[in-house]
Amino acid sequence: MFYGSKFFKNGQIFCALALLIFMGLLAACSDVTVAPTLSQSAAVSNGAAASSSTPTTSASTPVTPDATSTPVPPTPQVTLPPETSPTVAVTTAQPVNTAAKPPQQPASGPGGQDYLYGKVTAHKYGQGDQAYYIYEPAQPAPAQPLPVIAFLHGYAGVNPDSDGYTAWINHLVRRGNILIFPVYQDRNSTDGTNYTENALTALKAALPRLQDGTHVKPDLGNFSLLGYSAGGVIATNLAARAEKSGLPVAKTLVAVSPGGCSNCSILAIRNFTLDQPAELAAIPASTRLLLMVGNQDIIVGKSAASLIWQNTAQIPAANKNYLEFDTDNYGTPGLVADHGLATRHNAFNFYGTWKLYDALESCSIEGKWCEVALGNTPLQRNLGSWSDGTPVKEITVLG
């Protein structure tokens, strides 16, 4: 009994092959060579084809060999091609040396340990989403006005001491900067309607306070905007609104992993947008711009960074770059280019976010280290080497 067309088709093939074997034996016994007729060959090929086509419902009539036919030369045996698996692209695995350690902070240069000051002081002012912190260097007391950085944190990162920013802030301040940290949101607020306005309000309160004689004197001619995640969007919005809102024009704008948390389910930020293209066109052409993203960032991806890039054509190509970090798991621990790449205190900071910001600020103020900050140079792309000398995967320059 047949239990389906598969058995029926296999039966056809078996019968055809058995017939050919029988014919061969018959020919051998009678010392007569018999070539398969066209219909016999077709029976084999049709049986093979039937395994991948709609099955027929009746068997072919067997062909009886003619033992008196004229002998012909033997026909070469035809071998049916074997079944093959689909071709699968194979990705070469990255070499691994689990004993290799990631690069440590360099002794000097952008991102390095050659700090000008030994201590950082902090003061908090205001309440709620209007609050802000001021960080200043000490030991020794600064003898001249210092550049000012507005540091815009990521979503819910309202406490700089517990949200992964301490090392980054200390690095920036000890190198000789005053840093303002607007809180701009209540920690549990997911309504981003007023985030940019709250940050603007905090900055407009902080800047006069810095000039009241109780703080390190600011150099407002050297003002920068630095933002991470949601803060990268806010920093960009502030750069566009600066002249109309009374903020100093930003010498540098750096946005690291900019965007809202669109993939965070109930924690997704609502009513939080990048300013419109016409507004982004108000960012001064004199501002130097760096955008940085991670190739495994599934939280914000690259959409906001790409929009910023596309709508800042007024900034000369020589004064901006769009950079992507690539995950590198060669050694232990690995360097992961996801949404947290900026807050882990590792080589992606020392040779990446810290190095690039330091160099861009120096380029804007002193004309120094420009080849490290900009231009798709080896110095810009370099992320150091693992302890066995293997280079970390370079930064990819997207624009």
Coordinates of N, CA and C in Angstrom, one line a residue, residues 96-186:
V96 N 41.1 35.4 18.5 CA 40.9 35.7 19.9 C 42.1 35.4 20.7
N97 N 42.5 36.2 21.7 CA 43.5 35.9 22.6 C 43.0 36.4 24.0
T98 N 42.4 35.4 24.7 CA 41.7 35.8 25.9 C 42.7 36.3 27.0
A99 N 43.9 36.1 26.8 CA 44.9 36.6 27.8 C 45.3 38.1 27.5
A100 N 44.9 38.6 26.3 CA 45.2 40.0 26.0 C 44.3 40.9 26.7
K101 N 44.9 42.0 27.3 CA 44.1 43.0 28.0 C 43.9 44.2 27.1
P102 N 42.8 45.0 27.4 CA 42.6 46.1 26.5 C 43.6 47.3 26.9
P103 N 43.7 48.2 26.0 CA 44.6 49.3 26.2 C 44.2 50.1 27.4
Q104 N 45.3 50.6 28.1 CA 45.1 51.4 29.3 C 45.2 52.9 28.9
Q105 N 44.8 53.8 29.8 CA 44.8 55.2 29.5 C 46.3 55.7 29.2
P106 N 46.5 56.4 28.1 CA 47.8 56.8 27.7 C 48.4 57.8 28.7
A107 N 49.7 57.9 28.8 CA 50.3 58.9 29.8 C 50.0 60.3 29.5
S108 N 49.9 60.6 28.2 CA 49.8 62.0 27.8 C 49.1 62.2 26.5
G109 N 48.8 63.4 26.1 CA 48.1 63.7 24.9 C 46.6 63.7 25.1
P110 N 45.8 63.9 24.0 CA 44.4 63.8 24.1 C 43.9 62.5 24.7
G111 N 43.1 62.5 25.7 CA 42.6 61.3 26.4 C 43.6 60.8 27.4
G112 N 44.7 61.5 27.6 CA 45.8 61.0 28.5 C 45.7 61.5 29.9
Q113 N 46.7 61.1 30.7 CA 46.7 61.3 32.2 C 47.5 62.6 32.6
D114 N 48.0 63.4 31.6 CA 48.8 64.5 31.9 C 47.9 65.7 32.4
Y115 N 47.3 65.5 33.5 CA 46.3 66.5 34.0 C 47.0 67.8 34.6
L116 N 46.3 68.9 34.4 CA 46.8 70.2 34.9 C 46.4 70.4 36.3
Y117 N 45.4 69.7 36.8 CA 44.8 70.0 38.1 C 44.6 68.6 38.8
G118 N 44.8 68.7 40.2 CA 44.7 67.5 41.0 C 43.4 67.2 41.6
K119 N 42.5 68.1 41.5 CA 41.2 68.0 42.3 C 40.1 68.6 41.5
V120 N 38.9 68.1 41.7 CA 37.6 68.6 41.1 C 36.7 69.0 42.3
T121 N 36.1 70.2 42.2 CA 35.1 70.6 43.2 C 33.7 70.6 42.5
A122 N 32.7 70.4 43.2 CA 31.3 70.3 42.6 C 30.3 71.1 43.5
H123 N 29.4 71.8 42.9 CA 28.3 72.5 43.6 C 27.0 72.3 42.9
K124 N 26.0 72.1 43.6 CA 24.7 71.9 43.0 C 23.8 73.1 43.3
Y125 N 23.0 73.5 42.3 CA 22.1 74.7 42.5 C 20.7 74.3 41.9
G126 N 19.7 74.9 42.4 CA 18.4 74.7 41.8 C 17.7 73.4 42.3
Q127 N 16.5 73.2 41.8 CA 15.7 72.1 42.3 C 15.1 71.4 41.1
G128 N 14.8 70.1 41.2 CA 14.1 69.3 40.2 C 14.7 69.4 38.9
D129 N 13.9 69.5 37.9 CA 14.4 69.5 36.5 C 15.1 70.8 36.1
Q130 N 15.1 71.8 37.0 CA 15.8 73.1 36.8 C 17.1 73.1 37.4
A131 N 17.5 72.0 38.1 CA 18.8 72.0 38.8 C 20.0 71.8 37.9
Y132 N 21.1 72.2 38.4 CA 22.4 72.0 37.6 C 23.5 71.9 38.6
Y133 N 24.6 71.3 38.1 CA 25.9 71.2 38.9 C 26.9 72.0 38.2
I134 N 27.8 72.6 38.9 CA 29.0 73.2 38.4 C 30.3 72.5 38.9
Y135 N 31.1 72.1 38.0 CA 32.4 71.4 38.4 C 33.5 72.3 37.9
E136 N 34.5 72.4 38.9 CA 35.6 73.3 38.6 C 36.9 72.6 39.0
P137 N 38.0 72.9 38.4 CA 39.3 72.3 38.8 C 39.9 73.1 40.0
A138 N 40.7 72.4 40.7 CA 41.5 73.0 41.9 C 42.8 72.2 42.0
Q139 N 43.6 72.8 42.9 CA 45.0 72.2 43.2 C 45.8 72.0 41.9
P140 N 46.3 73.2 41.4 CA 46.3 74.5 42.0 C 45.0 75.3 41.6
A141 N 44.8 76.4 42.2 CA 43.7 77.3 41.8 C 44.0 77.8 40.4
P142 N 43.1 77.8 39.5 CA 43.3 78.3 38.1 C 43.7 79.8 38.2
A143 N 44.7 80.1 37.4 CA 45.1 81.5 37.4 C 44.5 82.3 36.2
Q144 N 43.8 81.7 35.3 CA 43.2 82.4 34.2 C 41.8 81.8 33.9
P145 N 41.0 82.5 33.1 CA 39.7 82.0 32.8 C 39.8 80.7 32.0
L146 N 38.9 79.8 32.2 CA 38.9 78.5 31.6 C 37.7 78.3 30.7
P147 N 37.9 77.5 29.7 CA 36.8 77.1 28.8 C 35.6 76.5 29.5
V148 N 34.4 76.6 29.0 CA 33.2 76.1 29.6 C 32.6 75.0 28.7
I149 N 32.3 73.9 29.4 CA 31.6 72.8 28.7 C 30.2 72.6 29.3
A150 N 29.2 72.6 28.4 CA 27.9 72.2 28.9 C 27.7 70.7 28.6
F151 N 27.6 69.9 29.6 CA 27.6 68.4 29.5 C 26.1 68.0 29.7
L152 N 25.6 67.4 28.6 CA 24.2 67.0 28.6 C 24.1 65.4 28.7
H153 N 23.6 65.0 29.9 CA 23.6 63.6 30.2 C 22.6 62.8 29.4
G154 N 22.6 61.5 29.4 CA 21.6 60.6 28.8 C 20.4 60.5 29.6
Y155 N 19.4 59.9 29.0 CA 18.1 59.8 29.7 C 18.2 59.2 31.1
A156 N 17.6 59.8 32.0 CA 17.5 59.4 33.4 C 18.9 59.5 34.2
G157 N 19.9 59.9 33.5 CA 21.2 60.0 34.2 C 21.4 61.3 34.9
V158 N 20.5 61.6 35.9 CA 20.4 62.9 36.5 C 21.4 63.0 37.7
N159 N 22.0 61.9 38.1 CA 22.9 62.0 39.2 C 24.3 61.6 38.7
P160 N 25.2 62.6 38.5 CA 26.5 62.4 37.8 C 27.4 61.5 38.7
D161 N 27.1 61.4 40.0 CA 28.0 60.5 40.8 C 27.6 59.1 40.8
S162 N 26.4 58.8 40.3 CA 26.0 57.3 40.3 C 25.6 56.8 38.9
D163 N 25.7 57.6 37.9 CA 25.2 57.2 36.6 C 26.3 57.1 35.5
G164 N 27.5 56.8 36.0 CA 28.5 56.5 35.0 C 29.3 57.7 34.5
Y165 N 29.1 58.9 35.0 CA 29.7 60.0 34.4 C 30.9 60.6 35.2
T166 N 31.1 60.1 36.4 CA 32.2 60.7 37.2 C 33.5 60.7 36.6
A167 N 34.0 59.6 36.1 CA 35.3 59.5 35.5 C 35.4 60.5 34.3
W168 N 34.4 60.5 33.5 CA 34.4 61.4 32.3 C 34.5 62.9 32.7
I169 N 33.6 63.2 33.7 CA 33.6 64.6 34.2 C 35.0 65.0 34.8
N170 N 35.5 64.1 35.6 CA 36.8 64.4 36.3 C 37.9 64.6 35.2
H171 N 37.9 63.8 34.2 CA 38.9 63.9 33.1 C 38.8 65.3 32.5
L172 N 37.6 65.7 32.1 CA 37.4 67.0 31.4 C 37.8 68.1 32.3
V173 N 37.4 68.1 33.6 CA 37.7 69.2 34.4 C 39.2 69.3 34.8
R174 N 39.8 68.2 35.1 CA 41.2 68.2 35.5 C 42.1 68.6 34.3
R175 N 41.6 68.5 33.1 CA 42.4 69.0 32.0 C 42.3 70.5 31.8
G176 N 41.4 71.1 32.6 CA 41.4 72.6 32.6 C 40.1 73.2 32.0
N177 N 39.0 72.6 32.4 CA 37.7 73.1 31.9 C 36.7 73.3 33.1
I178 N 35.8 74.3 33.0 CA 34.6 74.3 33.9 C 33.5 73.6 33.2
L179 N 32.8 72.8 34.0 CA 31.7 72.0 33.4 C 30.4 72.2 34.1
I180 N 29.4 72.5 33.3 CA 28.0 72.7 33.8 C 27.2 71.4 33.4
F181 N 26.5 70.9 34.4 CA 25.8 69.6 34.2 C 24.3 69.9 34.5
P182 N 23.5 70.3 33.4 CA 22.1 70.5 33.7 C 21.4 69.2 34.0
V183 N 20.5 69.2 35.0 CA 19.7 67.9 35.3 C 18.6 67.7 34.2
Y184 N 17.9 68.8 33.9 CA 16.9 68.9 32.8 C 15.7 68.0 32.9
Q185 N 15.7 67.0 33.8 CA 14.5 66.1 33.9 C 14.4 65.5 35.3
D186 N 13.2 65.2 35.7 CA 13.1 64.3 36.9 C 13.4 62.9 36.4

